[in-house]
PDB file of C-alpha atoms in Angstrom:
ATOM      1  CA  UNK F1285     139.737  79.912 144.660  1.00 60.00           C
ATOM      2  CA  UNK F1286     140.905  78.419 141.379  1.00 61.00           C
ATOM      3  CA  UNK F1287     143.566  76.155 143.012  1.00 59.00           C
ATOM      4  CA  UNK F1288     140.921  74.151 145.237  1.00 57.00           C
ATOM      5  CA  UNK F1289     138.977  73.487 141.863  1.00 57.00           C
ATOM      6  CA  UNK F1290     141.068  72.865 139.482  1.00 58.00           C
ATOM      7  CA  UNK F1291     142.250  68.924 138.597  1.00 71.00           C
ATOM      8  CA  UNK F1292     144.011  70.119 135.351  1.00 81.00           C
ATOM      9  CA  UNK F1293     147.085  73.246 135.209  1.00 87.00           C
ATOM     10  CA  UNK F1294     145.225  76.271 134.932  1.00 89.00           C
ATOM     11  CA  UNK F1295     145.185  78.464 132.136  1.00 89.00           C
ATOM     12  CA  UNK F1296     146.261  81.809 133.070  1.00 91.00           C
ATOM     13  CA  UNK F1297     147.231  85.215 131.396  1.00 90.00           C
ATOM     14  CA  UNK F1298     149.391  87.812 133.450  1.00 92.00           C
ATOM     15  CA  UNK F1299     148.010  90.871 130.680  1.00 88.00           C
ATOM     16  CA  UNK F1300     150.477  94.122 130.321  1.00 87.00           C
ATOM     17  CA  UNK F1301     153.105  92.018 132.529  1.00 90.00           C
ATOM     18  CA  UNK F1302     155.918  94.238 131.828  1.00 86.00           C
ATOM     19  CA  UNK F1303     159.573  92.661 133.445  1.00 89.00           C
ATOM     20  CA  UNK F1304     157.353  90.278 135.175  1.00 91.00           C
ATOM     21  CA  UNK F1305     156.622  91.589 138.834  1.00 90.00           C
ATOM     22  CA  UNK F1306     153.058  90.375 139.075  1.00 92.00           C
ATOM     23  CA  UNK F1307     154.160  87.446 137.016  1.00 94.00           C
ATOM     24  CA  UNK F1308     156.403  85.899 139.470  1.00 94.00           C
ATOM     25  CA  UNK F1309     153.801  86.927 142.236  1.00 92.00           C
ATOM     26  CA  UNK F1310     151.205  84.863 140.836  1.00 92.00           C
ATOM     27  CA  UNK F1311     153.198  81.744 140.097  1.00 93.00           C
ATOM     28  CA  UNK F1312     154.438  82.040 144.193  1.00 91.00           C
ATOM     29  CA  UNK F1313     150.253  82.292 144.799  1.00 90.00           C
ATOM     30  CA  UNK F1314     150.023  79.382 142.635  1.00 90.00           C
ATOM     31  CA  UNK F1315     152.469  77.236 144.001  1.00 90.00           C
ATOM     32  CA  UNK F1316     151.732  78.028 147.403  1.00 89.00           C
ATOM     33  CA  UNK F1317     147.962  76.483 146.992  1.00 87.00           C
ATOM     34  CA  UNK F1318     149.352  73.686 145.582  1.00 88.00           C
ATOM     35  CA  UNK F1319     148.332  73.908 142.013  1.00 89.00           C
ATOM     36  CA  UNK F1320     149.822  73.530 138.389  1.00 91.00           C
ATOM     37  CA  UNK F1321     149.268  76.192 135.706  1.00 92.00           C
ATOM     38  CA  UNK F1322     150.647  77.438 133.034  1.00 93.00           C
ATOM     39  CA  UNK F1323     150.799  81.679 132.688  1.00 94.00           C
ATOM     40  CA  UNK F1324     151.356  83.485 130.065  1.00 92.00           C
ATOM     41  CA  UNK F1325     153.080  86.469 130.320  1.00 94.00           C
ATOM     42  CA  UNK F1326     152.186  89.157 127.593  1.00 90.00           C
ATOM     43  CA  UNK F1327     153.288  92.792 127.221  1.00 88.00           C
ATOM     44  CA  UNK F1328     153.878  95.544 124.039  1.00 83.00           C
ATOM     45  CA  UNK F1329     157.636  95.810 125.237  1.00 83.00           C
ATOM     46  CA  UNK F1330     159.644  93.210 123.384  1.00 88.00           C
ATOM     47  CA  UNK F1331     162.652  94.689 125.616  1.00 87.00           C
ATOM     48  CA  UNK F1332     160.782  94.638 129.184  1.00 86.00           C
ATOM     49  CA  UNK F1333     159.694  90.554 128.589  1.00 92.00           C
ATOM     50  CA  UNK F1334     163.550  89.599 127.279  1.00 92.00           C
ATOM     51  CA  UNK F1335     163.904  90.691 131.193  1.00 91.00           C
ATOM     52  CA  UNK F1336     161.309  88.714 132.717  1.00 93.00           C
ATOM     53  CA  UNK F1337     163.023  86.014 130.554  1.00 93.00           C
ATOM     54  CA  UNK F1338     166.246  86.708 132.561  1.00 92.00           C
ATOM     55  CA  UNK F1339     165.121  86.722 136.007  1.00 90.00           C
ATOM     56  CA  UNK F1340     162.982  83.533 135.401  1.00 91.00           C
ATOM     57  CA  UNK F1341     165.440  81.552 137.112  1.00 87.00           C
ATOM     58  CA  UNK F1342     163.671  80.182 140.064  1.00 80.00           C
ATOM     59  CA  UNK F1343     160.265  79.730 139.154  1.00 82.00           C
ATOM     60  CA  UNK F1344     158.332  76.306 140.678  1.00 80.00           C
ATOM     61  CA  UNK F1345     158.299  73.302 138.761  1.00 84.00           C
ATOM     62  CA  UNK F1346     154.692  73.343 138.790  1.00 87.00           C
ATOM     63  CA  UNK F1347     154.422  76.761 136.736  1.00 93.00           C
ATOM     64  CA  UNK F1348     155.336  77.146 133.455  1.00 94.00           C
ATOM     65  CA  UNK F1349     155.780  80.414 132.499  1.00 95.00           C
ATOM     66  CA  UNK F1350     155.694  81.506 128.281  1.00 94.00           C
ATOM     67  CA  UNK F1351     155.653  85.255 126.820  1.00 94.00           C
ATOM     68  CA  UNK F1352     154.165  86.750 124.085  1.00 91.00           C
ATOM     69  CA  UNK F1353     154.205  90.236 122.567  1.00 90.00           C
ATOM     70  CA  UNK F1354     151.278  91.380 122.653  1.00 83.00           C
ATOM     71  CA  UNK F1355     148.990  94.984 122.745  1.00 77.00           C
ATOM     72  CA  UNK F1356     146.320  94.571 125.175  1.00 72.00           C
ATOM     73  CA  UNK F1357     144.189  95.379 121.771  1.00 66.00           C
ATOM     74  CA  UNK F1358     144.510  91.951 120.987  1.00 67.00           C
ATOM     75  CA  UNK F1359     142.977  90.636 123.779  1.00 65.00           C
ATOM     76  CA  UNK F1360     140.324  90.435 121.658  1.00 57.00           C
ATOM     77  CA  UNK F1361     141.435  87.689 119.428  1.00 65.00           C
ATOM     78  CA  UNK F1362     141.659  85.117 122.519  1.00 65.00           C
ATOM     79  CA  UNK F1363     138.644  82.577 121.903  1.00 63.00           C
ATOM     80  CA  UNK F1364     135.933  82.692 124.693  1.00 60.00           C
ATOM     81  CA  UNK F1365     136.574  80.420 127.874  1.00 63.00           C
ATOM     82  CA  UNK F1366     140.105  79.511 126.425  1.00 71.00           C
ATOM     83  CA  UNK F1367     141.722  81.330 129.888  1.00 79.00           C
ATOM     84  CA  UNK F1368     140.685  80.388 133.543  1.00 83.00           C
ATOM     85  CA  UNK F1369     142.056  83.564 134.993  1.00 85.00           C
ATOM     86  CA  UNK F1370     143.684  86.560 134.394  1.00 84.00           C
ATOM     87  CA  UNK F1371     145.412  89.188 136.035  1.00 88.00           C
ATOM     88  CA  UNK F1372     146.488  92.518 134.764  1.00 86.00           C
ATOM     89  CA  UNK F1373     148.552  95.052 137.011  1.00 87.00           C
ATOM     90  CA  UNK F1374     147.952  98.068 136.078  1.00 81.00           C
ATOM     91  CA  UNK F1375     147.294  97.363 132.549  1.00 79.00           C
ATOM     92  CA  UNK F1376     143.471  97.941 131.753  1.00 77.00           C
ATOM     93  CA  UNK F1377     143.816 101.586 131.357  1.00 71.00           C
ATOM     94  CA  UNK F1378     145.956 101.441 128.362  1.00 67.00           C
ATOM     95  CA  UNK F1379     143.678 100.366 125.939  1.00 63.00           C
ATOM     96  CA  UNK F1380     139.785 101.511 125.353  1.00 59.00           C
ATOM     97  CA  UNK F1381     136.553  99.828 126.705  1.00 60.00           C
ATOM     98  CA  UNK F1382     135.994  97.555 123.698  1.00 60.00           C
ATOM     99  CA  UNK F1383     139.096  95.740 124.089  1.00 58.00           C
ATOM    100  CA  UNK F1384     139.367  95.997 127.523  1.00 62.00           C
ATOM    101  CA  UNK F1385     135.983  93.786 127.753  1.00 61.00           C
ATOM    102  CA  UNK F1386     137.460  90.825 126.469  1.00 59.00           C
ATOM    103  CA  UNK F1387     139.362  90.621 130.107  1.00 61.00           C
ATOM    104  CA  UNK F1388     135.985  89.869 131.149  1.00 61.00           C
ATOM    105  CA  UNK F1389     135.969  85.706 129.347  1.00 61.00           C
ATOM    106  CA  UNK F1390     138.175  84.702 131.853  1.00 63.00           C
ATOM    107  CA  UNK F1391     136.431  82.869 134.507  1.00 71.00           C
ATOM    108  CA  UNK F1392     137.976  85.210 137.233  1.00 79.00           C
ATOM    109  CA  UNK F1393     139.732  88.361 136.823  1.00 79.00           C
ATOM    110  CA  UNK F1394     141.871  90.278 139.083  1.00 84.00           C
ATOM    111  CA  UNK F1395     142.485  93.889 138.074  1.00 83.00           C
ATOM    112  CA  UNK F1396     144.613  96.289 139.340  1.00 83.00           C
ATOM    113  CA  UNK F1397     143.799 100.094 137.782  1.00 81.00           C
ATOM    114  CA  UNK F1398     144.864 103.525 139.155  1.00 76.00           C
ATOM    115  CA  UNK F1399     142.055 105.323 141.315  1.00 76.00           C
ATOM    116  CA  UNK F1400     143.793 108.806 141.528  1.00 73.00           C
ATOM    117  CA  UNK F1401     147.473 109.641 140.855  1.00 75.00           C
ATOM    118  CA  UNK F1402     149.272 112.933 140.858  1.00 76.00           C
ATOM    119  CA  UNK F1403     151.018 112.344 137.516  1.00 78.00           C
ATOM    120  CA  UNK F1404     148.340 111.889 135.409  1.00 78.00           C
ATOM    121  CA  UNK F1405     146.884 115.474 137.246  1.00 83.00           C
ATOM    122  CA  UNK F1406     149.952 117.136 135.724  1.00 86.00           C
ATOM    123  CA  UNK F1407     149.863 115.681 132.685  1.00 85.00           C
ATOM    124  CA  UNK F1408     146.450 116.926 132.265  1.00 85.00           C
ATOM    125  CA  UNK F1409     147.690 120.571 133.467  1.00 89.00           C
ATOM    126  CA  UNK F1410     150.827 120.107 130.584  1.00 89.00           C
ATOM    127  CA  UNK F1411     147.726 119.299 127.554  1.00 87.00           C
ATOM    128  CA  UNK F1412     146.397 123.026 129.333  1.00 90.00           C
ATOM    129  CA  UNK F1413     149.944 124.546 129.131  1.00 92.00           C
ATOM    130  CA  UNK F1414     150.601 123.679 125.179  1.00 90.00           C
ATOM    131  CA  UNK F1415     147.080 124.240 124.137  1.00 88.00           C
ATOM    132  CA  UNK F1416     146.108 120.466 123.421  1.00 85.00           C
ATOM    133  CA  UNK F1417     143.134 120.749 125.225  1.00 84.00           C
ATOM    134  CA  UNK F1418     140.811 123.298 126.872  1.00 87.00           C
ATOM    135  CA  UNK F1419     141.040 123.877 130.376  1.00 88.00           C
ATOM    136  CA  UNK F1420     137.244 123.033 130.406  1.00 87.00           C
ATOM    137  CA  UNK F1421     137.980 119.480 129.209  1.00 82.00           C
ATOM    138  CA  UNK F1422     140.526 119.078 131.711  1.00 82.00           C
ATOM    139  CA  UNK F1423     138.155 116.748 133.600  1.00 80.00           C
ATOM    140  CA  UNK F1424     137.279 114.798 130.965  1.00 77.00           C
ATOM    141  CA  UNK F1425     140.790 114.007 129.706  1.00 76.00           C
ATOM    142  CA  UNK F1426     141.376 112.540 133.500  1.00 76.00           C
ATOM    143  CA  UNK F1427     138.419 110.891 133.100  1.00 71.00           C
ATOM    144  CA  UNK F1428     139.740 109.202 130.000  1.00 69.00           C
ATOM    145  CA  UNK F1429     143.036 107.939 131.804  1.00 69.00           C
ATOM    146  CA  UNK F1430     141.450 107.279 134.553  1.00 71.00           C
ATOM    147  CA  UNK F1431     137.998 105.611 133.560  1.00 72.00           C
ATOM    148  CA  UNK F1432     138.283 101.913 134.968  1.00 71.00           C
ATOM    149  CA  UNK F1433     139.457 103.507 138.675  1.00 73.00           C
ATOM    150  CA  UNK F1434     136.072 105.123 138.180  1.00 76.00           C
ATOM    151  CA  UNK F1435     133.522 102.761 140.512  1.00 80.00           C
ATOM    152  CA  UNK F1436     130.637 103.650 138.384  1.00 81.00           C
ATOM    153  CA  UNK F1437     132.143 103.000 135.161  1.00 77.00           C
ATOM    154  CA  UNK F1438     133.989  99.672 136.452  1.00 79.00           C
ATOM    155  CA  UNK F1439     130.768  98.946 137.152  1.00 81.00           C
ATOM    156  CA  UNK F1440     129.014  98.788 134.173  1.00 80.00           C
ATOM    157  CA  UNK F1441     131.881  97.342 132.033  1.00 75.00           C
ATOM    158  CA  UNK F1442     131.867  94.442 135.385  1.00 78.00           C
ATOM    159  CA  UNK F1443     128.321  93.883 134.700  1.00 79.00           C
ATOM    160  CA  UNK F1444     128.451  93.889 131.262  1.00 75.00           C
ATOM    161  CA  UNK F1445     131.156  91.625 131.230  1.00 72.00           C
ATOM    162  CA  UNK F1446     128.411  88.809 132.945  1.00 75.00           C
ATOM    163  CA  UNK F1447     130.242  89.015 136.418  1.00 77.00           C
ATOM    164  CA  UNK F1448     126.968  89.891 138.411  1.00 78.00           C
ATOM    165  CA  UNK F1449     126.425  92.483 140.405  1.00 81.00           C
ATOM    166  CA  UNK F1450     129.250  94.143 143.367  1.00 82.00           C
ATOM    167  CA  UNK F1451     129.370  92.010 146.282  1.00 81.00           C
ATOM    168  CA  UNK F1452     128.599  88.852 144.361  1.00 81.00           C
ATOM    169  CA  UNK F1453     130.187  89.180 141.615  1.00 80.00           C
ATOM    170  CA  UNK F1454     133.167  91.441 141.991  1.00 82.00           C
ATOM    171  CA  UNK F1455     134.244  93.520 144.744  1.00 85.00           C
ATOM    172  CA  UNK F1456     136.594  96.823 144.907  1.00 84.00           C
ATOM    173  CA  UNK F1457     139.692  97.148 147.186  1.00 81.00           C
ATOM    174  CA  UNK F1458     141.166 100.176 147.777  1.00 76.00           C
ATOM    175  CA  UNK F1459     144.579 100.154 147.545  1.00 68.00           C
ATOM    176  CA  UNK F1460     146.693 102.916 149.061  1.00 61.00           C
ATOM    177  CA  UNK F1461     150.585 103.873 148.995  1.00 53.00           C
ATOM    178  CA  UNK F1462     152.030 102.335 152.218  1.00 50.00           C
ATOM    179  CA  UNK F1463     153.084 104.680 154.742  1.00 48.00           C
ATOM    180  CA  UNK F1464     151.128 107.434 152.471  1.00 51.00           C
ATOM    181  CA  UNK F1465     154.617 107.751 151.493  1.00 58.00           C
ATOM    182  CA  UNK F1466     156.067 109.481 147.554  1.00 64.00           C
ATOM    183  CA  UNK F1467     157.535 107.438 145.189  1.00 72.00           C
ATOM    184  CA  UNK F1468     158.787 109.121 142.292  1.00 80.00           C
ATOM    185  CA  UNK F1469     159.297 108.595 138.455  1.00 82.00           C
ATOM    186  CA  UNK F1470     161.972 109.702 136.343  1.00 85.00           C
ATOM    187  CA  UNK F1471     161.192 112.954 133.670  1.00 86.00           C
ATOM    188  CA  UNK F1472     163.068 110.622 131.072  1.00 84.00           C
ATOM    189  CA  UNK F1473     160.545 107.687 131.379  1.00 79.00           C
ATOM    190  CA  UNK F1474     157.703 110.461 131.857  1.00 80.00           C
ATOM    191  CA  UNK F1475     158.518 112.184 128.044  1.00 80.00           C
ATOM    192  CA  UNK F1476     158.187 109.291 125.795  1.00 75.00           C
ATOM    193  CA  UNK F1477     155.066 107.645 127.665  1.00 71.00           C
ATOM    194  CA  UNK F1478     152.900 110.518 126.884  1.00 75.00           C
ATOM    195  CA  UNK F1479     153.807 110.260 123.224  1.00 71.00           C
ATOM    196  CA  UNK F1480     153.310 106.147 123.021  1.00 63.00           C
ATOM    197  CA  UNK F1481     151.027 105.496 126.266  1.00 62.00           C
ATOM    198  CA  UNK F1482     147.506 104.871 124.537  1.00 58.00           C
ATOM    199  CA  UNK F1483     145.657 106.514 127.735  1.00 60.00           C
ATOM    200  CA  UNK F1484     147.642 109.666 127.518  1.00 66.00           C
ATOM    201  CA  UNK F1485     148.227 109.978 123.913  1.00 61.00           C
ATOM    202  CA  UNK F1486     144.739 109.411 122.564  1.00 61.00           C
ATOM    203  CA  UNK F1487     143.200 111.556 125.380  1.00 64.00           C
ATOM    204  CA  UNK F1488     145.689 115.095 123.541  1.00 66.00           C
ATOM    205  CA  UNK F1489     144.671 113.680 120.186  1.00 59.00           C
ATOM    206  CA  UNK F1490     145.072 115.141 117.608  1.00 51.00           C
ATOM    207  CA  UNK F1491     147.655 116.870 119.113  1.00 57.00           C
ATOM    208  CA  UNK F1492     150.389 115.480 120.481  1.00 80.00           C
ATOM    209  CA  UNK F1493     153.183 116.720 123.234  1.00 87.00           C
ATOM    210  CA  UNK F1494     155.629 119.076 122.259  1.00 89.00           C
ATOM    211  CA  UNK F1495     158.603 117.291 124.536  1.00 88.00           C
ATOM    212  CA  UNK F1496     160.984 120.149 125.157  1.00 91.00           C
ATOM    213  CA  UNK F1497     158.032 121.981 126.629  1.00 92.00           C
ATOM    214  CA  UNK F1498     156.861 119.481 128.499  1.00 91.00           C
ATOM    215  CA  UNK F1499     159.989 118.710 130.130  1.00 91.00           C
ATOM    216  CA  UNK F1500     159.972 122.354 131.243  1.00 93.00           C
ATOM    217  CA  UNK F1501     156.909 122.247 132.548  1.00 93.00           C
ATOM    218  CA  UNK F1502     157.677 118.913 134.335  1.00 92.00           C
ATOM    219  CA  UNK F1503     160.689 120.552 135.781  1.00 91.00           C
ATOM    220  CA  UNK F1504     157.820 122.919 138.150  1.00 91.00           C
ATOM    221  CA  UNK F1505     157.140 119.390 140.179  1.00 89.00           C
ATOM    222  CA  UNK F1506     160.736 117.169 139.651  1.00 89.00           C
ATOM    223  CA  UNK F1507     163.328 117.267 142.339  1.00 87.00           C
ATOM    224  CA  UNK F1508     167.042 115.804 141.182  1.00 89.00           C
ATOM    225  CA  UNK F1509     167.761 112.860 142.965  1.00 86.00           C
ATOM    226  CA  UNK F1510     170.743 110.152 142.936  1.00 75.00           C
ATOM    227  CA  UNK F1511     174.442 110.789 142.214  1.00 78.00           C
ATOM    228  CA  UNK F1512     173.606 111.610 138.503  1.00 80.00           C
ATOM    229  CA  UNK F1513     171.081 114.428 139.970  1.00 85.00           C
ATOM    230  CA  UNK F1514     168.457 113.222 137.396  1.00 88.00           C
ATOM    231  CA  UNK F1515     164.964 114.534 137.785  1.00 90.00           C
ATOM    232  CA  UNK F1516     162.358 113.146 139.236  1.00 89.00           C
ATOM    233  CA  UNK F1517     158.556 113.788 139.462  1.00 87.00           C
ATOM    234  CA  UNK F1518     156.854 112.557 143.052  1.00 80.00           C
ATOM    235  CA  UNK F1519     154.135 110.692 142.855  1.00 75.00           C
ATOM    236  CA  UNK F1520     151.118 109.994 145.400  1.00 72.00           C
ATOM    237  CA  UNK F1521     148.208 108.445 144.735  1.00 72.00           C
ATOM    238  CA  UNK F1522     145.632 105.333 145.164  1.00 73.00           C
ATOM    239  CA  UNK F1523     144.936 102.344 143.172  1.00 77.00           C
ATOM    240  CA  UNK F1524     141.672 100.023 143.302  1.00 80.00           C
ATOM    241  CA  UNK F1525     141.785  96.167 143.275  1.00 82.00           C
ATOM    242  CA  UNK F1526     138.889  94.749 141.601  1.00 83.00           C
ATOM    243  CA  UNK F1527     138.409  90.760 141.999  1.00 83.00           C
ATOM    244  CA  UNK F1528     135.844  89.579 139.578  1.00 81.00           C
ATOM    245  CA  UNK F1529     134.618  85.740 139.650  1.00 79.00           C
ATOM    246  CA  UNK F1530     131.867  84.569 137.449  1.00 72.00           C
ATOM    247  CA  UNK F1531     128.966  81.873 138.838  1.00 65.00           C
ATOM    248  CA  UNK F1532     129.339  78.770 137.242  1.00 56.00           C
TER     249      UNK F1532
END
C-alpha cells in the first residue's frame, strides 16, 4: 500500500529486528512492489545486529538497509511523521504502553505481538514457585506480558494512537503455529531472558528469578534434544497480526 504511493524511498523502521529475519522479509516485500526505501534496522543486542550485518549480502539495490542500537524505549525520541512505516516482530511487548505509543507516528504500522504462548504460562507458574508473586496475581502478571495480544487493550492504545477505529483503521490477524505443531526453546536462552526481558522482569519486580531454581523448575516441561542432549522447553501458542494504516 505504501509502494503504489510513494515517488520518494520510503522511510522505514524494522523495531526489535534482532539478526534481521523480518528485516530481510520486508526489503523482499519492498522490492517485489517495485519501490525504493531505506529501513532501518534497530535492536538492544549489539551482538544479534553485527549478524544481520553478516548475512546482508544479497539485499536489492533498491533497499538500503542501516542498524542502530537501540531499546524500543527510545522510540520515543523519533520526531513525529519522520517514518512512513514500521514493522516490529514481536517486539511491542518488551517495553510499556508509553513508549510503545510512539509506534503509532508512523503512517502505517504492522505489528506482530504474542496472543497466548505456553512459555510465558510457566514462567508465570515459576514467579508462584519462588514466591515472587501471589498465585492470585498470576493473571495479572500474564496480563502484563501479554497486554498488546489482548484485543481490547490493542484497541485502545490503536485508537489512541489516531488509527481509527477496527476495520478502518487497523485490523487483527490471527496467527497460528503451522501444522499446530511445537517448536521449542532452549532452558539456556530461557534463564537469562527472564532476568533482562523488560516484560518478564518488571512483571516479578521487585523480585527477581532465583536461576538455579528456575532451571529446576523448567526441567518439569524440557525434553533433551540434539547430540549435546541440551534441554529444551516446547512451546505452542498463537500470535496476532495487527495492520494499522492512518487516513490521510
Amino acid at each position: 500500500r505504501l509502494a503504489s504511493k510513494a515517488d520518494e524511498p520510503l522511510a522505514l523502521m524494522d523495531a526489535a529486528a534482532g539478526t534481521g529475519a523480518s528485516t530481510f522479509a520486508l526489503a523482499d516485500a519492498v522490492t517485489a512492489a517495485g519501490a525504493k526505501a531505506t529501513i532501518l534496522a534497530t535492536d538492544i543486542s549489539e551482538g544479534m545486529l553485527a549478524v544481520l550485518k553478516d548475512n546482508n549480502t544479497k539485499t536489492p539495490s533498491s533497499v538500503e538497509i542501516g542498524t542502530a542500537v537501540m531499546s524500543l524505549d527510545t522510540l520515543a525520541e523519533q520526531p513525529d511523521n519522520s517514518l512512513d512505516g514500521l514493522l516490529c516482530v514481536f517486539g511491542i511487548m518488551f517495553v510499556g504502553e508509553d513508549q510503545a505509543a510512539k509506534a503509532t507516528a508512523a503512517g502505517v504500522a504492522v505489528i506482530i505481538t504474542w496472543e497466548r504462548i505456553q512459555t510465558n504460562a510457566i514462567m508465570a507458574a515459576a514467579a508462584v514457585d519462588q514466591g515472587l508473586i501471589k498465585p492470585e496475581a498470576e493473571k495479572n502478571f500474564l496480563r502484563n506480558i501479554m497486554q498488546f495480544g489482548d484485543r481490547p487493550f490493542a484497541t485502545d492504545f490503536l485508537v489512541g494512537g489516531g488509527f481509527g477505529q477496527e476495520g478502518k483503521g487497523f485490523s487483527f490477524v490471527d496467527v497460528t503455529d503451522e501444522g499446530n505443531k511445537d517448536h521449542f526453546i532452549a532452558v539456556r536462552d530461557i534463564l537469562p531472558m527472564s532476568q533482562t526481558n523488560p516484560a518478564i522482569a518488571g512483571a516479578v519486580a521487585p523480585g527477581k528469578y532465583d536461576m538455579e531454581k528456575l532451571e529446576k523448575f523448567l526441567s518439569k516441561f524440557s525434553k533433551p534434544m540434539g547430540e549435546d542432549g541440551e534441554s529444551y522447553v516446547p512451546v505452542h501458542g498463537t500470535a496476532l497480526l495487527i495492520e494499522a494504516t492512518k487516513s490521510t
